[in-house]
mmCIF file of C-alpha atoms in Angstrom:
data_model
loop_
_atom_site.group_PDB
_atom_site.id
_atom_site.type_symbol
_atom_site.label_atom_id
_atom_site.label_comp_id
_atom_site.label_asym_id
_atom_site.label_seq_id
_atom_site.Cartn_x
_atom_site.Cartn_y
_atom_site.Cartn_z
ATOM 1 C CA UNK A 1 8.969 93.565 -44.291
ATOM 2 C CA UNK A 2 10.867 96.246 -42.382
ATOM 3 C CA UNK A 3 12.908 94.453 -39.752
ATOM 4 C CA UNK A 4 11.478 97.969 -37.899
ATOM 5 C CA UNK A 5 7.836 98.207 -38.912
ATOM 6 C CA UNK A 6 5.567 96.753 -37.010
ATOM 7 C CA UNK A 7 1.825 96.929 -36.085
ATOM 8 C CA UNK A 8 -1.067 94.957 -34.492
ATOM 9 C CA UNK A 9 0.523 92.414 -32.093
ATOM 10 C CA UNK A 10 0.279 88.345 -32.920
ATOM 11 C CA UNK A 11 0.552 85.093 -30.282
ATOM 12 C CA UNK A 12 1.299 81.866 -30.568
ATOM 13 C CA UNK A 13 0.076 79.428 -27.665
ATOM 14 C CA UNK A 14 1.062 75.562 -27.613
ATOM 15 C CA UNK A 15 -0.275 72.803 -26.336
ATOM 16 C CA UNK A 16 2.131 72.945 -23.596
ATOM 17 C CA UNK A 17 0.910 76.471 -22.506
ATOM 18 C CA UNK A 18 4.520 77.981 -23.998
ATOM 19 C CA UNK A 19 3.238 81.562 -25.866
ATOM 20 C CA UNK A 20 5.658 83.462 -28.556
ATOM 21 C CA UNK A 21 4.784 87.247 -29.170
ATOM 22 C CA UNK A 22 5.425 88.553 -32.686
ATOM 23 C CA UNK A 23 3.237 91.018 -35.112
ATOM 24 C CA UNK A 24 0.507 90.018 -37.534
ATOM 25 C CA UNK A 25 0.475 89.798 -40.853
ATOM 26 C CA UNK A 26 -2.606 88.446 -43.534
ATOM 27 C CA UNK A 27 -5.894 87.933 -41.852
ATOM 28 C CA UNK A 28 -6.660 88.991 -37.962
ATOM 29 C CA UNK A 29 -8.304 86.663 -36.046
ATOM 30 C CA UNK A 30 -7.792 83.346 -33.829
ATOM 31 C CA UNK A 31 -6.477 79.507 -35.949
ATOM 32 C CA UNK A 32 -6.100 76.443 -34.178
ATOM 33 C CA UNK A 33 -3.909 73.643 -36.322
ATOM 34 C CA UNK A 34 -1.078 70.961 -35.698
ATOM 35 C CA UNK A 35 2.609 72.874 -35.706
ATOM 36 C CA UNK A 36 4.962 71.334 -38.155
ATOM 37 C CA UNK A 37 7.983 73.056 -39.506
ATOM 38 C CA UNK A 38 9.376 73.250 -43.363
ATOM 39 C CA UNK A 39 12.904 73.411 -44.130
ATOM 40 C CA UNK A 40 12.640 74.776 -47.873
ATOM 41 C CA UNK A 41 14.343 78.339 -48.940
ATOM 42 C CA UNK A 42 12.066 78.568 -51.773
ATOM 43 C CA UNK A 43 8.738 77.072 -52.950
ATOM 44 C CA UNK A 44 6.340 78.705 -49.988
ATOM 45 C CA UNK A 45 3.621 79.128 -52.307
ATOM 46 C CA UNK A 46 3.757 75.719 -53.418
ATOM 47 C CA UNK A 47 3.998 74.930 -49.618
ATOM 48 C CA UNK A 48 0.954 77.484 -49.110
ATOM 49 C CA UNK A 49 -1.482 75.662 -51.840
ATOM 50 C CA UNK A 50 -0.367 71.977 -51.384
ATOM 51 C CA UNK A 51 -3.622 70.034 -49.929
ATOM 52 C CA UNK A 52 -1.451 67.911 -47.930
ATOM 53 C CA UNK A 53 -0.941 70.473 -45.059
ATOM 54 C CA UNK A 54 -4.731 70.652 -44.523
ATOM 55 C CA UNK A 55 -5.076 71.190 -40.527
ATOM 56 C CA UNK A 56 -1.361 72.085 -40.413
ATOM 57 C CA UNK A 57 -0.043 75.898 -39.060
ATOM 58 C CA UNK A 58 2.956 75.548 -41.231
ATOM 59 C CA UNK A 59 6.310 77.244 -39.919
ATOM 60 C CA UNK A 60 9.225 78.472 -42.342
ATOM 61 C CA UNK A 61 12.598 77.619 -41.218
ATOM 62 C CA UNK A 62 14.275 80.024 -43.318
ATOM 63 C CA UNK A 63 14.050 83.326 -42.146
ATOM 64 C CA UNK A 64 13.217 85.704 -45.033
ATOM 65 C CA UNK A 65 10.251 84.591 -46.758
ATOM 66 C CA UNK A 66 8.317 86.108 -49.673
ATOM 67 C CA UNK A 67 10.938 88.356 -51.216
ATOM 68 C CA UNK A 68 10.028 86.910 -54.865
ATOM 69 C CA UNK A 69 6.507 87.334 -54.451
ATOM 70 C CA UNK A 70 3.353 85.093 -55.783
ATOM 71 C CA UNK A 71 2.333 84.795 -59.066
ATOM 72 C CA UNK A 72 -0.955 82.728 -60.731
ATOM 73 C CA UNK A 73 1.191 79.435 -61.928
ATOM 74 C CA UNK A 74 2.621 78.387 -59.134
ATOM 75 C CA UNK A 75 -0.546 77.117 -57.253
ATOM 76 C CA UNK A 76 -0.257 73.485 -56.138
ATOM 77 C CA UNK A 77 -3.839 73.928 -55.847
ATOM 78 C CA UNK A 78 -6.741 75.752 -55.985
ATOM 79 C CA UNK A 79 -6.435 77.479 -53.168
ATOM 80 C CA UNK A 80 -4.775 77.723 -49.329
ATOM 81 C CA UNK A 81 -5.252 74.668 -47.226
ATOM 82 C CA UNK A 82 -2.872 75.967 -43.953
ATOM 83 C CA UNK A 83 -4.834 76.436 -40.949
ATOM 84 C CA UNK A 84 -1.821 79.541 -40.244
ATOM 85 C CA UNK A 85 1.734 80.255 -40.818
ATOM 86 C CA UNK A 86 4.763 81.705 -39.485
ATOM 87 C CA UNK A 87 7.622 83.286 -40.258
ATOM 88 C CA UNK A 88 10.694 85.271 -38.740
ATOM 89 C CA UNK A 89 10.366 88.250 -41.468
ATOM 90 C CA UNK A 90 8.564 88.394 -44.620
ATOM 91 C CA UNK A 91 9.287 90.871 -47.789
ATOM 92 C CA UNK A 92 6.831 93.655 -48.163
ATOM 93 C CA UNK A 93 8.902 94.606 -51.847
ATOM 94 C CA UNK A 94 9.314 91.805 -53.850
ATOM 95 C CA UNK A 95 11.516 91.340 -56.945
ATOM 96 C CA UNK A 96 10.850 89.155 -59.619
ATOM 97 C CA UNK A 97 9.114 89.689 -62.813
ATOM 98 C CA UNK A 98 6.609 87.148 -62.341
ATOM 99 C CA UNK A 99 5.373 89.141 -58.875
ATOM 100 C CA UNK A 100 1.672 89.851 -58.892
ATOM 101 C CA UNK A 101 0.929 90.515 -55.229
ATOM 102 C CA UNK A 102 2.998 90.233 -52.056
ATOM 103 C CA UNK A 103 2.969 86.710 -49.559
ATOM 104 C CA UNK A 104 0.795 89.197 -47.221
ATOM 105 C CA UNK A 105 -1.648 90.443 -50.002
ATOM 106 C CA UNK A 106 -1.939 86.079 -50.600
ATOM 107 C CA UNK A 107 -2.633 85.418 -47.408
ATOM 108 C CA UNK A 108 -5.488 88.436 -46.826
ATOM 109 C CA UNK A 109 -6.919 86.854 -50.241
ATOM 110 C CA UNK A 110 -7.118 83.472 -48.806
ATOM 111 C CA UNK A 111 -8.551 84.286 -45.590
ATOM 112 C CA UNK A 112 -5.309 83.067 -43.484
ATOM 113 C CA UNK A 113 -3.771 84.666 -40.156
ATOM 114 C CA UNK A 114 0.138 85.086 -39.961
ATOM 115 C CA UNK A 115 2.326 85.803 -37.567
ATOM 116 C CA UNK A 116 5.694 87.206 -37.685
ATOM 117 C CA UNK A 117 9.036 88.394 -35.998
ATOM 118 C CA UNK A 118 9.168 85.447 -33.941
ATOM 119 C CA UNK A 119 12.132 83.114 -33.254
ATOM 120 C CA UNK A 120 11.664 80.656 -35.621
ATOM 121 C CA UNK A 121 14.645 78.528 -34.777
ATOM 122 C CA UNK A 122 13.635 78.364 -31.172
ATOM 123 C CA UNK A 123 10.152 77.363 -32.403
ATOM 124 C CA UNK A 124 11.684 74.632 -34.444
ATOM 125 C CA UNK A 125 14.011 73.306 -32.053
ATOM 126 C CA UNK A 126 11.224 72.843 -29.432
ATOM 127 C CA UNK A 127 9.587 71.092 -32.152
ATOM 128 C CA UNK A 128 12.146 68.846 -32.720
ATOM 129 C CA UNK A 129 13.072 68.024 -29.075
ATOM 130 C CA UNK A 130 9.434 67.555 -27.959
ATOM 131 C CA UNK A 131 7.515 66.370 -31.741
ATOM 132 C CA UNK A 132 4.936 68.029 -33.539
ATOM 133 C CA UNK A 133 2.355 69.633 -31.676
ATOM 134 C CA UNK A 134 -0.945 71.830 -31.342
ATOM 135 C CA UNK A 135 -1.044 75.305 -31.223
ATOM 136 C CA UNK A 136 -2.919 78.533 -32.137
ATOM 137 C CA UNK A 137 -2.031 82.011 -34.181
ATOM 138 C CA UNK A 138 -4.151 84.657 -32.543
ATOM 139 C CA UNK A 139 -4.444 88.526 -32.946
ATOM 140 C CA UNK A 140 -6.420 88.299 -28.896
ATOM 141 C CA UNK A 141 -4.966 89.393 -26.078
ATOM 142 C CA UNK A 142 -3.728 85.119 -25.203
ATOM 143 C CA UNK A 143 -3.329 86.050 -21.890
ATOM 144 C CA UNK A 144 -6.320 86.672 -21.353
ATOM 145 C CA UNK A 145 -8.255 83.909 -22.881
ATOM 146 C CA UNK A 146 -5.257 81.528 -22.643
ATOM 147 C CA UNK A 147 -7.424 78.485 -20.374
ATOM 148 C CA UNK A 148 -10.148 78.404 -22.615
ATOM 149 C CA UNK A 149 -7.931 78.361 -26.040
ATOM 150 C CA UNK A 150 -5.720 75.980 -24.858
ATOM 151 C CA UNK A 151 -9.075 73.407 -24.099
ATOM 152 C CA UNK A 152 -9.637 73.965 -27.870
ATOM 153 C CA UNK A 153 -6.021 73.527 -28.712
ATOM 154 C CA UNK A 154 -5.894 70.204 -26.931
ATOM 155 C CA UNK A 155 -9.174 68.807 -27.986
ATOM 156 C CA UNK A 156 -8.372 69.946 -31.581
ATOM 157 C CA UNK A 157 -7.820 66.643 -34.395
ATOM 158 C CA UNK A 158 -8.341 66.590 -37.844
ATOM 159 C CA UNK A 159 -11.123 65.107 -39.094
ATOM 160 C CA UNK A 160 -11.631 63.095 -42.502
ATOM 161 C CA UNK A 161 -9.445 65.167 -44.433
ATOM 162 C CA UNK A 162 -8.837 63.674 -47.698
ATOM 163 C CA UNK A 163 -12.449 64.021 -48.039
ATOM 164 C CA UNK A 164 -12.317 67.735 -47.836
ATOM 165 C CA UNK A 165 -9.771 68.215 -50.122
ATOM 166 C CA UNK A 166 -10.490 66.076 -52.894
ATOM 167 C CA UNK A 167 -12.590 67.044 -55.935
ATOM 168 C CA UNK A 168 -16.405 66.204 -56.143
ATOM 169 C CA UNK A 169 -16.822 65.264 -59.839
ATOM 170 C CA UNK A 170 -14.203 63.520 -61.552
ATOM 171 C CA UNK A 171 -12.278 65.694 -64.290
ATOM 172 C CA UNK A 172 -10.135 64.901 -67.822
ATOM 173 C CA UNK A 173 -7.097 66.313 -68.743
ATOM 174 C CA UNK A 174 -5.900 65.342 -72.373
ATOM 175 C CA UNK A 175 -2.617 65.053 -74.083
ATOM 176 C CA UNK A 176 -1.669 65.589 -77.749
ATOM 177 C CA UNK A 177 0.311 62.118 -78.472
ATOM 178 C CA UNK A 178 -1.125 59.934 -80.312
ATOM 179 C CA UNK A 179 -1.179 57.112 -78.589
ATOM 180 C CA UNK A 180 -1.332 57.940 -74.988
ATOM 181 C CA UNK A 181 -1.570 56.051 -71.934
ATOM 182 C CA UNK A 182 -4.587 56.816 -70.209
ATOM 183 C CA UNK A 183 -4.275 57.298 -66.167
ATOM 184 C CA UNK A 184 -7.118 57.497 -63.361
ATOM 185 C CA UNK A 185 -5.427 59.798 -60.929
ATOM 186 C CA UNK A 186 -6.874 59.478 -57.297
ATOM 187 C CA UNK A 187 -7.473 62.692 -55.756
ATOM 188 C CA UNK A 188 -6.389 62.445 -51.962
ATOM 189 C CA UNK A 189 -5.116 65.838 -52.240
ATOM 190 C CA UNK A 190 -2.843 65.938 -55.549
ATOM 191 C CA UNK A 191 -0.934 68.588 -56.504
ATOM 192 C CA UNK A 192 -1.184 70.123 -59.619
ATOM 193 C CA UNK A 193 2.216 68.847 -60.468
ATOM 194 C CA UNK A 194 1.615 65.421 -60.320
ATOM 195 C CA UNK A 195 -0.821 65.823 -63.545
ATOM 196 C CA UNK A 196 1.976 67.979 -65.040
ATOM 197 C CA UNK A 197 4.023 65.690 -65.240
ATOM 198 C CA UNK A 198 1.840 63.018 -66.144
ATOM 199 C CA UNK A 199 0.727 65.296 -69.117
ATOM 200 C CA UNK A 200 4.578 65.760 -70.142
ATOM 201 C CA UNK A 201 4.985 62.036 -71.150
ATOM 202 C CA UNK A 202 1.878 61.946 -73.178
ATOM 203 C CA UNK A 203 -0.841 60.867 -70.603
ATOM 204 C CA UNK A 204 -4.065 61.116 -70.923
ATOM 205 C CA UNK A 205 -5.185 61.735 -67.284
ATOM 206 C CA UNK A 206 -9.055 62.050 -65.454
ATOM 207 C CA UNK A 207 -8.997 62.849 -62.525
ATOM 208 C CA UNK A 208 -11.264 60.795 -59.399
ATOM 209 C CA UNK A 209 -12.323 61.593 -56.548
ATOM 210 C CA UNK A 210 -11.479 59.752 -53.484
ATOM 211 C CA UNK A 211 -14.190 57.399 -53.078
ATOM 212 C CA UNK A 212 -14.333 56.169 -56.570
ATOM 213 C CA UNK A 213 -14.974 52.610 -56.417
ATOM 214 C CA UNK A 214 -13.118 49.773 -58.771
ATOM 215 C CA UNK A 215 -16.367 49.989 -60.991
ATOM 216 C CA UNK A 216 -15.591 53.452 -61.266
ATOM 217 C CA UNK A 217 -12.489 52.823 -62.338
ATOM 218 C CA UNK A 218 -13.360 49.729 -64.557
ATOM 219 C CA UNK A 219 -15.583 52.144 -66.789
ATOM 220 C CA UNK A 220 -12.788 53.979 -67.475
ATOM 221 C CA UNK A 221 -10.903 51.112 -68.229
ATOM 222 C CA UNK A 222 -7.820 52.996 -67.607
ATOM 223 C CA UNK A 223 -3.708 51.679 -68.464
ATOM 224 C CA UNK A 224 -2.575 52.838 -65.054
ATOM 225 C CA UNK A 225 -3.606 54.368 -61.357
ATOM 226 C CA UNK A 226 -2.138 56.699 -59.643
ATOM 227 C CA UNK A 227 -2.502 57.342 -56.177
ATOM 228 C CA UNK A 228 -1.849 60.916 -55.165
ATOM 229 C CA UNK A 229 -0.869 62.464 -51.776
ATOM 230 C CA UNK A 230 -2.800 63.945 -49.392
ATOM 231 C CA UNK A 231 -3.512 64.855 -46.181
ATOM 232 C CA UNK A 232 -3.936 63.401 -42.184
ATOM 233 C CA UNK A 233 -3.187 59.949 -40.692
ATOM 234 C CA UNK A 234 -3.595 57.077 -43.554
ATOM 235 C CA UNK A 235 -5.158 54.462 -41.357
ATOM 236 C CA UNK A 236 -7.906 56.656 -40.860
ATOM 237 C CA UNK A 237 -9.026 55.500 -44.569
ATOM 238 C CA UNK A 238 -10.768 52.913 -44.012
ATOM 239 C CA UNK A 239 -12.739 52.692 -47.026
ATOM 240 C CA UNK A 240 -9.932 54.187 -49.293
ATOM 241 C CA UNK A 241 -8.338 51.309 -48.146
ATOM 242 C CA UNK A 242 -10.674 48.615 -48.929
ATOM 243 C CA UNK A 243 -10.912 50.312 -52.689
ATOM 244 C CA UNK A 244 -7.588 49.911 -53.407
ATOM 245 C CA UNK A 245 -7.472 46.153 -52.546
ATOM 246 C CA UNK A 246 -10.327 46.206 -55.140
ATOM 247 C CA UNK A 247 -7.629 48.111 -57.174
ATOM 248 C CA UNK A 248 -5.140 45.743 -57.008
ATOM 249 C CA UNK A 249 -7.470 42.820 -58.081
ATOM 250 C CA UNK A 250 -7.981 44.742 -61.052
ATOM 251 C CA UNK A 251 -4.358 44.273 -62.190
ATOM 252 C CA UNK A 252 -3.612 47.293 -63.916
ATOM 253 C CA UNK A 253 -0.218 49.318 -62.618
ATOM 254 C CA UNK A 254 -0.175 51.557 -59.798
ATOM 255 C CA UNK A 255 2.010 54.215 -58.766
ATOM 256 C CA UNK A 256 1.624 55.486 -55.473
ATOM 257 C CA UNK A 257 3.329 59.075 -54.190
ATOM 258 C CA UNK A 258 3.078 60.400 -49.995
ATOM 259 C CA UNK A 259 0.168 59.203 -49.029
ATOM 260 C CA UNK A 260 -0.599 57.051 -51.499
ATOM 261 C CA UNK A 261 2.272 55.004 -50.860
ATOM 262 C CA UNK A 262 1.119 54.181 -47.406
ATOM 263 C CA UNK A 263 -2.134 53.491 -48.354
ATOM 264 C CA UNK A 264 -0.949 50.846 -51.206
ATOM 265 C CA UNK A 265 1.393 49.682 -47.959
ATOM 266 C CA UNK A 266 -1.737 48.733 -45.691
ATOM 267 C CA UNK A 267 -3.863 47.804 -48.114
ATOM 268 C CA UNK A 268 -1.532 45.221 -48.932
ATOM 269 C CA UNK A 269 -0.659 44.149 -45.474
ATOM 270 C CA UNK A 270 2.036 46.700 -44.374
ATOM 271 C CA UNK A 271 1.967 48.848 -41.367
ATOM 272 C CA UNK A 272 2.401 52.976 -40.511
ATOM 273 C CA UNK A 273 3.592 54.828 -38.275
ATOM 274 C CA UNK A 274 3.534 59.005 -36.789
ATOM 275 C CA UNK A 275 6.777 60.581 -36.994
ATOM 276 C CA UNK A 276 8.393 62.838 -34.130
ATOM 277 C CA UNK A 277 8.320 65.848 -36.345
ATOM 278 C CA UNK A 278 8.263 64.584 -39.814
ATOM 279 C CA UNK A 279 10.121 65.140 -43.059
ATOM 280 C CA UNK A 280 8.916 68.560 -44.629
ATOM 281 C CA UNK A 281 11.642 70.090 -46.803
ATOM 282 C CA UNK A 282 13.158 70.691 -50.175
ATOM 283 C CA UNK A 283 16.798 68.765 -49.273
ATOM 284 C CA UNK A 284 16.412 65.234 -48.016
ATOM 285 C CA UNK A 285 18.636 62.500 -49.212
ATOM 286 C CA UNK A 286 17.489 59.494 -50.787
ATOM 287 C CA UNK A 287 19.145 56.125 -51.589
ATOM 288 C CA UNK A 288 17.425 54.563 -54.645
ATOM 289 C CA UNK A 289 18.801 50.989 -54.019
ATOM 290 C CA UNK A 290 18.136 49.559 -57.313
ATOM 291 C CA UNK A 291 20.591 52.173 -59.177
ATOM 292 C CA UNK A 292 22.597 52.650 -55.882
ATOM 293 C CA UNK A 293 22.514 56.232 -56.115
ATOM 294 C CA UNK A 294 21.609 58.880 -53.710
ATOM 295 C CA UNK A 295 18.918 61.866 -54.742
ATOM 296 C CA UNK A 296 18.123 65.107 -53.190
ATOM 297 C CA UNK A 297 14.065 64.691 -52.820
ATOM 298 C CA UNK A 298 10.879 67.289 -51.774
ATOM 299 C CA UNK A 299 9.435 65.999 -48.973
ATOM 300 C CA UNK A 300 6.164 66.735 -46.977
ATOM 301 C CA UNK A 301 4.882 64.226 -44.539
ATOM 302 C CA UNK A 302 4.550 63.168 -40.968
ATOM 303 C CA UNK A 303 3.574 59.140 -41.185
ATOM 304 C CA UNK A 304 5.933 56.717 -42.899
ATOM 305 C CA UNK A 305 5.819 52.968 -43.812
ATOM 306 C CA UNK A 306 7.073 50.893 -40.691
ATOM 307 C CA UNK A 307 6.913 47.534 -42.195
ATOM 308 C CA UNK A 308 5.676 45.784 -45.541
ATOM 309 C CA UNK A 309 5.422 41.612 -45.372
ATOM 310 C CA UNK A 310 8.739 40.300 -46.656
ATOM 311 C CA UNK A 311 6.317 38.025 -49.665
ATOM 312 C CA UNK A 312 4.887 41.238 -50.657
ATOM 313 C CA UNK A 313 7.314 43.465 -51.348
ATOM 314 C CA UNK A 314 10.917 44.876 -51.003
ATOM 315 C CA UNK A 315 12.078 48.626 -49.642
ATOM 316 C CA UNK A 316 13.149 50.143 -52.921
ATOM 317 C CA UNK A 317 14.160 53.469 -51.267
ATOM 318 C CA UNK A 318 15.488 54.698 -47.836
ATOM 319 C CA UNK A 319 16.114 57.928 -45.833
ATOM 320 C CA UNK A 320 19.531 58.756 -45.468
ATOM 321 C CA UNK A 321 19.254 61.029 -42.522
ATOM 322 C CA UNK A 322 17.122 58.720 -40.503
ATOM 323 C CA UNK A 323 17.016 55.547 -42.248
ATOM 324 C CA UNK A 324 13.058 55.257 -43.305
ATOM 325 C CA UNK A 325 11.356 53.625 -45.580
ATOM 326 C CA UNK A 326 11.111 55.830 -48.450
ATOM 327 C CA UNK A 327 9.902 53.137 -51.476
ATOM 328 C CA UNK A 328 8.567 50.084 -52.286
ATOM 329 C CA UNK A 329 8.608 48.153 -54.929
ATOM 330 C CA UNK A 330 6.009 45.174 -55.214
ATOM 331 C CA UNK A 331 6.616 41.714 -55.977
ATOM 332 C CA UNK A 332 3.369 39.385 -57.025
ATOM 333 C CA UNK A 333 1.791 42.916 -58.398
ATOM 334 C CA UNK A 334 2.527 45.713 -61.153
ATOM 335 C CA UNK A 335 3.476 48.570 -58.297
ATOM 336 C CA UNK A 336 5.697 50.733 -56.562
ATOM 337 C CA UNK A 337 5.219 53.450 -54.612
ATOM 338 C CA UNK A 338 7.368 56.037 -53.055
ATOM 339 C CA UNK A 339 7.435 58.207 -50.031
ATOM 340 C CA UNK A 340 9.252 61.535 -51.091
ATOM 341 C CA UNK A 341 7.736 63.642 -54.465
ATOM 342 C CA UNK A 342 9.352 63.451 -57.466
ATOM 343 C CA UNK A 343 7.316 65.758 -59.347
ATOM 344 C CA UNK A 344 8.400 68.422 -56.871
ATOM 345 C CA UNK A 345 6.992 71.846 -56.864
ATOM 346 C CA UNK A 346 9.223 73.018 -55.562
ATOM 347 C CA UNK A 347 11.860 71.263 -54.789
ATOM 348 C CA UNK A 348 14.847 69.436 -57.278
ATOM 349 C CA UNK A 349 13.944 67.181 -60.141
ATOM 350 C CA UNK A 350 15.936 64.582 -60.033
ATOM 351 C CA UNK A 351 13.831 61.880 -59.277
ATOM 352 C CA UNK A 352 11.320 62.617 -61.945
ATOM 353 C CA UNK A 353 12.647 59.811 -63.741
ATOM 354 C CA UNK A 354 9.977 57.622 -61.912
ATOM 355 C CA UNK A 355 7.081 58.887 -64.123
ATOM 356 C CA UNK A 356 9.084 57.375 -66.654
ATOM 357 C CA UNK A 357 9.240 53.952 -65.077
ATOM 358 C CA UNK A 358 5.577 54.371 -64.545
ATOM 359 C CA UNK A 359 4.700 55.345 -68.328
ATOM 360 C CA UNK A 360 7.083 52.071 -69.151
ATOM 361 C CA UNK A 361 5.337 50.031 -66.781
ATOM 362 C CA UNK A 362 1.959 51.029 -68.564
ATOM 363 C CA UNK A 363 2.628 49.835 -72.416
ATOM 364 C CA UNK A 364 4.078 46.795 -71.167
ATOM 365 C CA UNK A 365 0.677 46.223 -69.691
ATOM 366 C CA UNK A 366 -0.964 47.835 -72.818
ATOM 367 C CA UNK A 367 1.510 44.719 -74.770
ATOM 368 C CA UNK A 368 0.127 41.903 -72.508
ATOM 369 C CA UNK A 369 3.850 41.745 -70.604
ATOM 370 C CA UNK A 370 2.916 42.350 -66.895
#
């Protein structure tokens, strides 16, 4: 967008009654949501469409976003799950020859307010000094109205939101090899990438919705679960939780991505915690400490694993910025989970090699060698 074009004026209010001015862009109107920040160059569709930033008013570190346009593939999902999102300057011409419509024309499609021609990096350091926060993207004079949307802004919380995001009905997804493992993916809020890449080493794949039960499961009588990521805070799962203790009794392999690794971690004893600002970001460093090598992983989440019993399993992976628990592999059970995505979209492949340890992990069950 031209640094010198602007028209209909844009706020944002915080919880702490701070207000940035900027310009709109997308949808007018007034959107309440939790402020975290992303630290990707690339991949803001992906960002735009992944289900795990339900709730979220998602701010872009870098400050030109949009210059390559959106296209029809690279939809995490069906559709926008941001509550809002901000920018410093986005690209009203992009070039690339996969374009079909401009991050604006996206966001008027999908029904979500923008603001822009802000200062991001101010915006990101307060977020970093004081942790993740509350706030609202409104086209209203704030001023105005500021006491009564900052009541909503405080009293705002997400509320059961893997259960809005996951499918309804339970879907397949079939591979041409022969002789395929099949998997029952868990819908917490997956990204289409997960089943990708589950497709690419010859899975077949249905997909279930959150509250499936183990007798769901047992009818498909599945060689492997995988449990997706998603949005919100995962002790409020309660009955996700219980399910996947039923899951575990069941004995077939699990692999557990985001969210579903913490939910694996407390349903098997382990404990959670809120960040200060999360990890959200296309660049963070991660020691696998079985191969002693460090990986450059995609990253979106704001609750990590705190602690796992030392008889139930081991920290496979850390954080090298910060030190978190980024794995865990299981001992008395055919598991592991891990923190970061390594199916990306966007973000670097190198860690995709887990799919393989998962597909591995599946005929040895399928041979009787768990």
């Amino acid at each position: 967008m031209s640094y010198f074009k602007r028209d209909k004026r844009a706020y944002i209010l915080l919880s702490d009654g701070t207000v940035y001015e900027g310009y709109n862009f997308g949808c007018e109107g007034t959107t309440i949501g939790e402020i975290v920040f992303t630290t990707g160059m690339t991949g803001y569709q992906e960002v735009l469409t992944d289900p795990s930033y339900y709730g979220q008013i998602v701010l872009q570190t870098y400050p030109l976003i949009g210059n390559y346009g959106v296209n029809n593939d690279d939809m995490e999902s069906e559709k926008s799950w941001v509550n809002g999102y901000i920018v410093k300057e986005w690209c009203e011409e992009p070039s690339n020859f996969r374009t079909t419509a401009t991050i604006n024309d996206f966001l008027v499609k999908q029904g979500k307010i923008g603001i822009w021609d802000i200062d991001t990096r101010a915006l990101t350091r307060k977020i970093r000094e004081f942790g993740t926060m509350n706030g609202a993207i409104t086209t209203e004079d704030v001023y105005e109205k500021k006491e009564e949307l900052l009541e909503q802004i405080r009293s705002y919380k997400v509320v059961n939101p893997v259960q809005v995001v996951t499918q309804k009905k339970k879907g397949w997804f079939y591979t041409r090899e022969n002789r395929a493992n099949h998997v029952a993916l868990m819908d917490y809020g997956y990204k289409h990438n997960i089943l990708r890449m589950l497709l690419q080493q010859g899975c077949n794949v249905t997909v279930m919705p959150a509250s499936s039960t183990v007798d769901d499961i047992r009818r498909l009588n599945p060689d492997g679960i995988m449990l997706s990521n998603g949005p919100g805070n995962p002790e409020d799962n309660v009955e996700i939780i219980k399910n996947i203790q039923d899951f575990i009794a069941y004995g077939k392999p699990i692999f557990g991505i985001c969210l579903g690794h913490q939910l694996l971690a407390l349903a098997m004893g382990g404990t959670t915690r809120k960040m200060k600002y999360g990890h959200r970001g296309l660049n963070q460093p991660v020691k696998d400490l079985s191969k002693d090598r460090v990986f450059i992983t995609s990253q979106n989440h704001g609750y990590a694993v705190e602690s796992i019993p030392e008889d139930v399993g081991t920290i496979s992976h850390v954080n090298m910025n910060d030190g978190s628990c980024e794995g865990i592999a299981y001992k008395n059970i055919p598991a592991f989970t891990v923190q970061f995505h390594p199916e990306a979209s966007a973000g670097p492949n190198d860690t995709g090699y887990l799919f393989e340890r998962f597909s591995d992990l599946m005929e040895r069950g399928q041979q009787g060698c768990l």
